[in-house]
PDB file of C-alpha atoms in Angstrom:
ATOM      1  CA  UNK A1432      31.312 -43.312  11.936  1.00  0.00           C
ATOM      2  CA  UNK A1433      28.505 -44.316   9.645  1.00  0.00           C
ATOM      3  CA  UNK A1434      25.743 -43.010  11.983  1.00  0.00           C
ATOM      4  CA  UNK A1435      27.475 -39.673  12.039  1.00  0.00           C
ATOM      5  CA  UNK A1436      27.530 -39.565   8.248  1.00  0.00           C
ATOM      6  CA  UNK A1437      23.771 -40.351   8.028  1.00  0.00           C
ATOM      7  CA  UNK A1438      23.156 -37.653  10.639  1.00  0.00           C
ATOM      8  CA  UNK A1439      25.168 -35.117   8.663  1.00  0.00           C
ATOM      9  CA  UNK A1440      23.203 -35.897   5.507  1.00  0.00           C
ATOM     10  CA  UNK A1441      19.891 -35.586   7.280  1.00  0.00           C
ATOM     11  CA  UNK A1442      21.004 -32.271   8.696  1.00  0.00           C
ATOM     12  CA  UNK A1443      22.011 -30.912   5.257  1.00  0.00           C
ATOM     13  CA  UNK A1444      18.781 -32.052   3.658  1.00  0.00           C
ATOM     14  CA  UNK A1445      16.746 -30.389   6.301  1.00  0.00           C
ATOM     15  CA  UNK A1446      18.709 -27.157   5.799  1.00  0.00           C
ATOM     16  CA  UNK A1447      17.997 -27.270   2.048  1.00  0.00           C
ATOM     17  CA  UNK A1448      14.341 -27.735   2.660  1.00  0.00           C
ATOM     18  CA  UNK A1449      14.329 -24.915   5.243  1.00  0.00           C
ATOM     19  CA  UNK A1450      16.053 -22.483   2.916  1.00  0.00           C
ATOM     20  CA  UNK A1451      13.657 -23.394   0.129  1.00  0.00           C
ATOM     21  CA  UNK A1452      10.637 -22.575   2.270  1.00  0.00           C
ATOM     22  CA  UNK A1453      12.189 -19.205   3.311  1.00  0.00           C
ATOM     23  CA  UNK A1454      12.852 -18.313  -0.276  1.00  0.00           C
ATOM     24  CA  UNK A1455       9.088 -18.549  -1.077  1.00  0.00           C
ATOM     25  CA  UNK A1456       8.187 -16.571   2.027  1.00  0.00           C
ATOM     26  CA  UNK A1457      10.374 -13.687   0.890  1.00  0.00           C
ATOM     27  CA  UNK A1458       8.501 -13.624  -2.415  1.00  0.00           C
ATOM     28  CA  UNK A1459      11.206 -14.701  -4.806  1.00  0.00           C
ATOM     29  CA  UNK A1460      10.274 -14.564  -8.528  1.00  0.00           C
ATOM     30  CA  UNK A1461       7.911 -17.452  -9.399  1.00  0.00           C
ATOM     31  CA  UNK A1462       6.308 -17.478  -5.941  1.00  0.00           C
ATOM     32  CA  UNK A1463       2.790 -16.857  -7.326  1.00  0.00           C
ATOM     33  CA  UNK A1464       0.342 -19.748  -7.475  1.00  0.00           C
ATOM     34  CA  UNK A1465       0.641 -21.990 -10.591  1.00  0.00           C
ATOM     35  CA  UNK A1466      -1.159 -20.346 -13.541  1.00  0.00           C
ATOM     36  CA  UNK A1467      -0.987 -16.882 -12.018  1.00  0.00           C
ATOM     37  CA  UNK A1468       1.392 -14.032 -12.638  1.00  0.00           C
ATOM     38  CA  UNK A1469       3.385 -11.519 -10.691  1.00  0.00           C
ATOM     39  CA  UNK A1470       3.636  -7.755 -11.390  1.00  0.00           C
ATOM     40  CA  UNK A1471       6.442  -5.915  -9.626  1.00  0.00           C
ATOM     41  CA  UNK A1472       8.347  -2.663  -9.975  1.00  0.00           C
ATOM     42  CA  UNK A1473       9.279   0.661  -8.484  1.00  0.00           C
ATOM     43  CA  UNK A1474       7.419   3.972  -8.202  1.00  0.00           C
ATOM     44  CA  UNK A1475       9.751   6.916  -8.580  1.00  0.00           C
ATOM     45  CA  UNK A1476       9.495  10.738  -8.868  1.00  0.00           C
ATOM     46  CA  UNK A1477      11.375  12.462 -11.644  1.00  0.00           C
ATOM     47  CA  UNK A1478      12.119  15.995 -10.441  1.00  0.00           C
ATOM     48  CA  UNK A1479      12.130  19.135 -12.572  1.00  0.00           C
ATOM     49  CA  UNK A1480      14.211  22.057 -11.321  1.00  0.00           C
ATOM     50  CA  UNK A1481      11.891  24.428 -13.123  1.00  0.00           C
ATOM     51  CA  UNK A1482       8.852  22.998 -11.254  1.00  0.00           C
ATOM     52  CA  UNK A1483      10.085  22.103  -7.740  1.00  0.00           C
ATOM     53  CA  UNK A1484       7.894  19.848  -5.563  1.00  0.00           C
ATOM     54  CA  UNK A1485       7.936  21.248  -1.984  1.00  0.00           C
ATOM     55  CA  UNK A1486       7.043  17.906  -0.504  1.00  0.00           C
ATOM     56  CA  UNK A1487       9.730  15.856  -2.166  1.00  0.00           C
ATOM     57  CA  UNK A1488      12.036  16.079   0.929  1.00  0.00           C
ATOM     58  CA  UNK A1489       9.397  14.035   2.890  1.00  0.00           C
ATOM     59  CA  UNK A1490       8.832  11.256   0.373  1.00  0.00           C
ATOM     60  CA  UNK A1491      12.010  10.961  -1.727  1.00  0.00           C
ATOM     61  CA  UNK A1492      15.077  10.046   0.226  1.00  0.00           C
ATOM     62  CA  UNK A1493      17.329   9.639  -2.858  1.00  0.00           C
ATOM     63  CA  UNK A1494      16.760  12.501  -5.328  1.00  0.00           C
ATOM     64  CA  UNK A1495      19.202  10.910  -7.758  1.00  0.00           C
ATOM     65  CA  UNK A1496      17.002   7.858  -8.266  1.00  0.00           C
ATOM     66  CA  UNK A1497      13.670   9.263  -6.981  1.00  0.00           C
ATOM     67  CA  UNK A1498      12.163   6.273  -5.259  1.00  0.00           C
ATOM     68  CA  UNK A1499       8.801   7.421  -3.908  1.00  0.00           C
ATOM     69  CA  UNK A1500       7.249   6.542  -0.537  1.00  0.00           C
ATOM     70  CA  UNK A1501       3.576   6.624   0.418  1.00  0.00           C
ATOM     71  CA  UNK A1502       2.351   5.886  -3.087  1.00  0.00           C
ATOM     72  CA  UNK A1503      -0.478   3.373  -3.573  1.00  0.00           C
ATOM     73  CA  UNK A1504      -0.280   1.061  -6.612  1.00  0.00           C
ATOM     74  CA  UNK A1505      -3.365  -0.995  -7.567  1.00  0.00           C
ATOM     75  CA  UNK A1506      -4.757  -3.015 -10.505  1.00  0.00           C
ATOM     76  CA  UNK A1507      -8.126  -2.187 -12.056  1.00  0.00           C
ATOM     77  CA  UNK A1508     -10.422  -3.931 -14.537  1.00  0.00           C
ATOM     78  CA  UNK A1509     -13.851  -5.489 -14.518  1.00  0.00           C
ATOM     79  CA  UNK A1510     -14.262  -8.699 -12.583  1.00  0.00           C
ATOM     80  CA  UNK A1511     -11.824  -8.080  -9.817  1.00  0.00           C
ATOM     81  CA  UNK A1512     -14.412  -7.369  -7.124  1.00  0.00           C
ATOM     82  CA  UNK A1513     -14.915 -10.073  -4.553  1.00  0.00           C
ATOM     83  CA  UNK A1514     -11.699 -11.977  -5.130  1.00  0.00           C
ATOM     84  CA  UNK A1515     -10.571 -13.631  -1.918  1.00  0.00           C
ATOM     85  CA  UNK A1516     -13.718 -12.407  -0.268  1.00  0.00           C
ATOM     86  CA  UNK A1517     -13.774 -15.101   2.450  1.00  0.00           C
ATOM     87  CA  UNK A1518     -10.649 -13.774   4.049  1.00  0.00           C
ATOM     88  CA  UNK A1519     -10.677 -12.807   7.726  1.00  0.00           C
ATOM     89  CA  UNK A1520     -11.049  -9.072   8.314  1.00  0.00           C
ATOM     90  CA  UNK A1521      -7.854  -7.285   9.498  1.00  0.00           C
ATOM     91  CA  UNK A1522      -7.336  -4.327  11.832  1.00  0.00           C
ATOM     92  CA  UNK A1523      -4.676  -1.687  11.199  1.00  0.00           C
ATOM     93  CA  UNK A1524      -3.628   1.061  13.583  1.00  0.00           C
ATOM     94  CA  UNK A1525      -3.349   4.786  12.906  1.00  0.00           C
ATOM     95  CA  UNK A1526      -1.832   6.727  15.751  1.00  0.00           C
ATOM     96  CA  UNK A1527      -1.963  10.488  16.497  1.00  0.00           C
ATOM     97  CA  UNK A1528       1.459  11.328  17.775  1.00  0.00           C
ATOM     98  CA  UNK A1529       3.399  14.554  17.724  1.00  0.00           C
ATOM     99  CA  UNK A1530       0.427  16.166  15.988  1.00  0.00           C
ATOM    100  CA  UNK A1531       0.664  13.785  13.043  1.00  0.00           C
ATOM    101  CA  UNK A1532      -1.293  10.765  11.811  1.00  0.00           C
ATOM    102  CA  UNK A1533       1.069   7.789  11.606  1.00  0.00           C
ATOM    103  CA  UNK A1534       1.035   6.212   9.076  1.00  0.00           C
ATOM    104  CA  UNK A1535      -0.042   9.002   6.686  1.00  0.00           C
ATOM    105  CA  UNK A1536      -1.630   6.520   4.229  1.00  0.00           C
ATOM    106  CA  UNK A1537      -3.335   3.153   4.760  1.00  0.00           C
ATOM    107  CA  UNK A1538      -4.435   0.624   2.193  1.00  0.00           C
ATOM    108  CA  UNK A1539      -6.992  -1.945   3.359  1.00  0.00           C
ATOM    109  CA  UNK A1540      -9.706  -4.384   2.173  1.00  0.00           C
ATOM    110  CA  UNK A1541     -13.482  -3.988   2.434  1.00  0.00           C
ATOM    111  CA  UNK A1542     -14.560  -5.111   5.872  1.00  0.00           C
ATOM    112  CA  UNK A1543     -11.245  -4.256   7.524  1.00  0.00           C
ATOM    113  CA  UNK A1544     -11.038  -1.980  10.569  1.00  0.00           C
ATOM    114  CA  UNK A1545      -8.905   1.049  11.410  1.00  0.00           C
ATOM    115  CA  UNK A1546      -7.981   1.473  14.973  1.00  0.00           C
ATOM    116  CA  UNK A1547      -7.310   5.206  15.714  1.00  0.00           C
ATOM    117  CA  UNK A1548      -5.150   5.984  18.767  1.00  0.00           C
ATOM    118  CA  UNK A1549      -4.171   9.282  20.491  1.00  0.00           C
ATOM    119  CA  UNK A1550      -0.673   9.165  21.944  1.00  0.00           C
ATOM    120  CA  UNK A1551      -0.470  12.924  22.408  1.00  0.00           C
ATOM    121  CA  UNK A1552      -1.293  14.863  25.552  1.00  0.00           C
ATOM    122  CA  UNK A1553      -3.776  16.888  23.730  1.00  0.00           C
ATOM    123  CA  UNK A1554      -7.382  16.239  22.648  1.00  0.00           C
ATOM    124  CA  UNK A1555      -7.538  15.212  19.013  1.00  0.00           C
ATOM    125  CA  UNK A1556     -10.335  14.381  16.629  1.00  0.00           C
ATOM    126  CA  UNK A1557     -10.822  11.962  13.706  1.00  0.00           C
ATOM    127  CA  UNK A1558     -13.244  13.259  11.105  1.00  0.00           C
ATOM    128  CA  UNK A1559     -14.208  11.906   7.719  1.00  0.00           C
ATOM    129  CA  UNK A1560     -17.032  13.234   5.618  1.00  0.00           C
ATOM    130  CA  UNK A1561     -18.296  11.566   2.479  1.00  0.00           C
ATOM    131  CA  UNK A1562     -21.641  10.723   0.920  1.00  0.00           C
ATOM    132  CA  UNK A1563     -21.516   7.068   1.940  1.00  0.00           C
ATOM    133  CA  UNK A1564     -19.403   7.039   5.073  1.00  0.00           C
ATOM    134  CA  UNK A1565     -18.716   9.714   7.667  1.00  0.00           C
ATOM    135  CA  UNK A1566     -17.686   9.949  11.344  1.00  0.00           C
ATOM    136  CA  UNK A1567     -16.592  12.706  13.675  1.00  0.00           C
ATOM    137  CA  UNK A1568     -15.053  11.583  16.954  1.00  0.00           C
ATOM    138  CA  UNK A1569     -13.242  13.531  19.567  1.00  0.00           C
ATOM    139  CA  UNK A1570     -10.384  11.615  21.146  1.00  0.00           C
ATOM    140  CA  UNK A1571      -8.892  12.453  24.575  1.00  0.00           C
ATOM    141  CA  UNK A1572      -5.271  11.479  25.395  1.00  0.00           C
ATOM    142  CA  UNK A1573      -4.867   7.724  25.303  1.00  0.00           C
ATOM    143  CA  UNK A1574      -8.181   7.542  23.536  1.00  0.00           C
ATOM    144  CA  UNK A1575      -9.192   4.918  20.924  1.00  0.00           C
ATOM    145  CA  UNK A1576     -11.797   4.697  18.160  1.00  0.00           C
ATOM    146  CA  UNK A1577     -12.312   1.754  15.873  1.00  0.00           C
ATOM    147  CA  UNK A1578     -13.932   2.283  12.472  1.00  0.00           C
ATOM    148  CA  UNK A1579     -15.041  -0.456  10.017  1.00  0.00           C
ATOM    149  CA  UNK A1580     -14.832   0.314   6.269  1.00  0.00           C
ATOM    150  CA  UNK A1581     -17.510  -1.582   4.285  1.00  0.00           C
ATOM    151  CA  UNK A1582     -17.325   0.163   0.887  1.00  0.00           C
ATOM    152  CA  UNK A1583     -14.531   0.299  -1.554  1.00  0.00           C
ATOM    153  CA  UNK A1584     -12.950   3.499  -2.776  1.00  0.00           C
ATOM    154  CA  UNK A1585     -11.060   3.922  -6.030  1.00  0.00           C
ATOM    155  CA  UNK A1586      -7.284   4.270  -6.012  1.00  0.00           C
ATOM    156  CA  UNK A1587      -7.921   7.784  -7.382  1.00  0.00           C
ATOM    157  CA  UNK A1588     -10.215   8.945  -4.562  1.00  0.00           C
ATOM    158  CA  UNK A1589      -9.208   7.563  -1.117  1.00  0.00           C
ATOM    159  CA  UNK A1590     -10.937   8.678   2.103  1.00  0.00           C
ATOM    160  CA  UNK A1591      -9.479  11.792   3.654  1.00  0.00           C
ATOM    161  CA  UNK A1592      -9.376  11.851   7.491  1.00  0.00           C
ATOM    162  CA  UNK A1593      -8.411  14.946   9.368  1.00  0.00           C
ATOM    163  CA  UNK A1594      -8.432  16.456  12.913  1.00  0.00           C
ATOM    164  CA  UNK A1595     -10.905  19.267  13.482  1.00  0.00           C
ATOM    165  CA  UNK A1596      -8.663  20.810  16.111  1.00  0.00           C
ATOM    166  CA  UNK A1597      -5.385  20.632  14.183  1.00  0.00           C
ATOM    167  CA  UNK A1598      -6.020  21.069  10.504  1.00  0.00           C
ATOM    168  CA  UNK A1599      -2.489  20.236   9.409  1.00  0.00           C
ATOM    169  CA  UNK A1600      -3.049  16.613  10.525  1.00  0.00           C
ATOM    170  CA  UNK A1601      -4.194  14.325   7.760  1.00  0.00           C
ATOM    171  CA  UNK A1602      -4.295  10.672   6.667  1.00  0.00           C
ATOM    172  CA  UNK A1603      -5.702   8.855   3.611  1.00  0.00           C
ATOM    173  CA  UNK A1604      -7.526   5.503   3.686  1.00  0.00           C
ATOM    174  CA  UNK A1605      -7.719   3.422   0.518  1.00  0.00           C
ATOM    175  CA  UNK A1606     -10.303   0.664   0.547  1.00  0.00           C
ATOM    176  CA  UNK A1607     -10.225  -2.096  -2.022  1.00  0.00           C
ATOM    177  CA  UNK A1608     -12.562  -4.934  -2.952  1.00  0.00           C
ATOM    178  CA  UNK A1609      -9.688  -7.135  -4.261  1.00  0.00           C
ATOM    179  CA  UNK A1610      -6.242  -7.987  -3.013  1.00  0.00           C
ATOM    180  CA  UNK A1611      -4.044  -6.490  -5.779  1.00  0.00           C
ATOM    181  CA  UNK A1612      -2.786  -3.305  -4.265  1.00  0.00           C
ATOM    182  CA  UNK A1613       0.253  -2.092  -2.289  1.00  0.00           C
ATOM    183  CA  UNK A1614       1.547   0.948  -0.414  1.00  0.00           C
ATOM    184  CA  UNK A1615       5.164   1.795  -1.174  1.00  0.00           C
ATOM    185  CA  UNK A1616       7.858   2.340   1.407  1.00  0.00           C
ATOM    186  CA  UNK A1617      10.950   4.490   0.967  1.00  0.00           C
ATOM    187  CA  UNK A1618      12.341   2.048  -1.596  1.00  0.00           C
ATOM    188  CA  UNK A1619       9.295   2.716  -3.807  1.00  0.00           C
ATOM    189  CA  UNK A1620       9.030  -1.008  -4.506  1.00  0.00           C
ATOM    190  CA  UNK A1621       5.862  -2.973  -5.027  1.00  0.00           C
ATOM    191  CA  UNK A1622       5.009  -6.634  -5.901  1.00  0.00           C
ATOM    192  CA  UNK A1623       1.503  -7.944  -6.710  1.00  0.00           C
ATOM    193  CA  UNK A1624       1.332 -11.724  -6.649  1.00  0.00           C
ATOM    194  CA  UNK A1625      -1.224 -14.313  -7.839  1.00  0.00           C
ATOM    195  CA  UNK A1626      -2.512 -12.025 -10.542  1.00  0.00           C
ATOM    196  CA  UNK A1627      -4.862 -13.773 -13.006  1.00  0.00           C
ATOM    197  CA  UNK A1628      -3.521 -13.555 -16.569  1.00  0.00           C
ATOM    198  CA  UNK A1629      -4.996 -10.744 -18.682  1.00  0.00           C
ATOM    199  CA  UNK A1630      -4.896  -7.021 -19.363  1.00  0.00           C
ATOM    200  CA  UNK A1631      -5.200  -4.490 -16.607  1.00  0.00           C
ATOM    201  CA  UNK A1632      -4.800  -0.764 -15.830  1.00  0.00           C
ATOM    202  CA  UNK A1633      -2.139  -0.356 -13.187  1.00  0.00           C
ATOM    203  CA  UNK A1634      -2.788   2.854 -11.333  1.00  0.00           C
ATOM    204  CA  UNK A1635      -0.619   4.838  -8.872  1.00  0.00           C
ATOM    205  CA  UNK A1636      -1.723   7.631  -6.597  1.00  0.00           C
ATOM    206  CA  UNK A1637       0.216   9.800  -4.130  1.00  0.00           C
ATOM    207  CA  UNK A1638      -2.519  11.529  -2.314  1.00  0.00           C
ATOM    208  CA  UNK A1639      -0.378  13.986  -0.261  1.00  0.00           C
ATOM    209  CA  UNK A1640       1.545  15.067  -3.377  1.00  0.00           C
ATOM    210  CA  UNK A1641      -1.537  15.111  -5.622  1.00  0.00           C
ATOM    211  CA  UNK A1642       0.313  12.856  -8.130  1.00  0.00           C
ATOM    212  CA  UNK A1643      -1.551  10.333 -10.183  1.00  0.00           C
ATOM    213  CA  UNK A1644      -0.832   8.142 -13.229  1.00  0.00           C
ATOM    214  CA  UNK A1645      -1.838   4.894 -14.890  1.00  0.00           C
ATOM    215  CA  UNK A1646      -0.917   2.626 -17.788  1.00  0.00           C
ATOM    216  CA  UNK A1647      -1.916  -0.617 -19.340  1.00  0.00           C
ATOM    217  CA  UNK A1648      -0.114  -3.850 -18.398  1.00  0.00           C
ATOM    218  CA  UNK A1649      -0.595  -7.509 -19.238  1.00  0.00           C
ATOM    219  CA  UNK A1650      -0.105 -10.281 -16.600  1.00  0.00           C
ATOM    220  CA  UNK A1651       1.024 -13.635 -17.921  1.00  0.00           C
ATOM    221  CA  UNK A1652       0.594 -17.006 -16.363  1.00  0.00           C
ATOM    222  CA  UNK A1653       3.726 -18.248 -14.431  1.00  0.00           C
ATOM    223  CA  UNK A1654       5.682 -15.042 -15.361  1.00  0.00           C
ATOM    224  CA  UNK A1655       6.941 -11.968 -13.529  1.00  0.00           C
ATOM    225  CA  UNK A1656       6.326  -8.700 -15.284  1.00  0.00           C
ATOM    226  CA  UNK A1657       8.538  -5.735 -14.330  1.00  0.00           C
ATOM    227  CA  UNK A1658       7.187  -2.193 -14.654  1.00  0.00           C
ATOM    228  CA  UNK A1659       8.597   1.107 -13.435  1.00  0.00           C
ATOM    229  CA  UNK A1660       6.055   3.791 -12.680  1.00  0.00           C
ATOM    230  CA  UNK A1661       7.617   7.229 -13.053  1.00  0.00           C
ATOM    231  CA  UNK A1662       5.821  10.334 -11.788  1.00  0.00           C
ATOM    232  CA  UNK A1663       6.715  13.923 -12.597  1.00  0.00           C
ATOM    233  CA  UNK A1664       5.228  17.351 -12.211  1.00  0.00           C
ATOM    234  CA  UNK A1665       3.197  16.502 -15.394  1.00  0.00           C
ATOM    235  CA  UNK A1666       1.255  14.057 -13.227  1.00  0.00           C
ATOM    236  CA  UNK A1667       0.055  16.601 -10.711  1.00  0.00           C
ATOM    237  CA  UNK A1668      -3.729  16.313 -10.313  1.00  0.00           C
ATOM    238  CA  UNK A1669      -5.642  19.301 -11.467  1.00  0.00           C
ATOM    239  CA  UNK A1670      -7.982  21.011  -8.948  1.00  0.00           C
ATOM    240  CA  UNK A1671     -11.359  19.350  -8.889  1.00  0.00           C
ATOM    241  CA  UNK A1672     -10.092  16.214 -10.716  1.00  0.00           C
TER     242      UNK A1672
END
């Protein structure tokens, strides 16, 4: 009987250790490195019946609470550039399917690559024009193009990529020179970990909806700061801004 008891104890201890590791992997509060902080919250859209937003049906699944998808949240201040610069470059995929770019927004790091695919039975095109980085590539069905992004954008001005043949197709590419950014899903949630203590601007941009806002926030060592970013028609970007 005694060997069975010891075996049971070993099994229970192993289970506790396993669950502890999984808790960290899910990003439970306090999962940042010692001495660093966590900033988390939700991006939402507060509708105004007098100023309806025609795109809300695509990005807001629950009008009552307004959680906003496809918004990019990022920190900004001097001294962030180059953090975690020795990381290995990543490749993300943007497909052209059913005459849409999927996903519609991408947030990556400097040096990362975007792999464009064409899953439609039509010729498409990927075209981006800016002063520092441009490309214009026709893509046959099942075609592929890989582009490397070596310069950062700001959260306010991501790269716009379109299709010359189908002008309704569009995607935005945000490029950051630090790791503290996130693209929201339909729950509107974000969590930025391992943030050095100090004061920041936390910025949010919804490129498709032309919505933009920012506020000051303070990250504290070994603490989680909760912040809700609420956008409304008042945050619509003015033409040319």
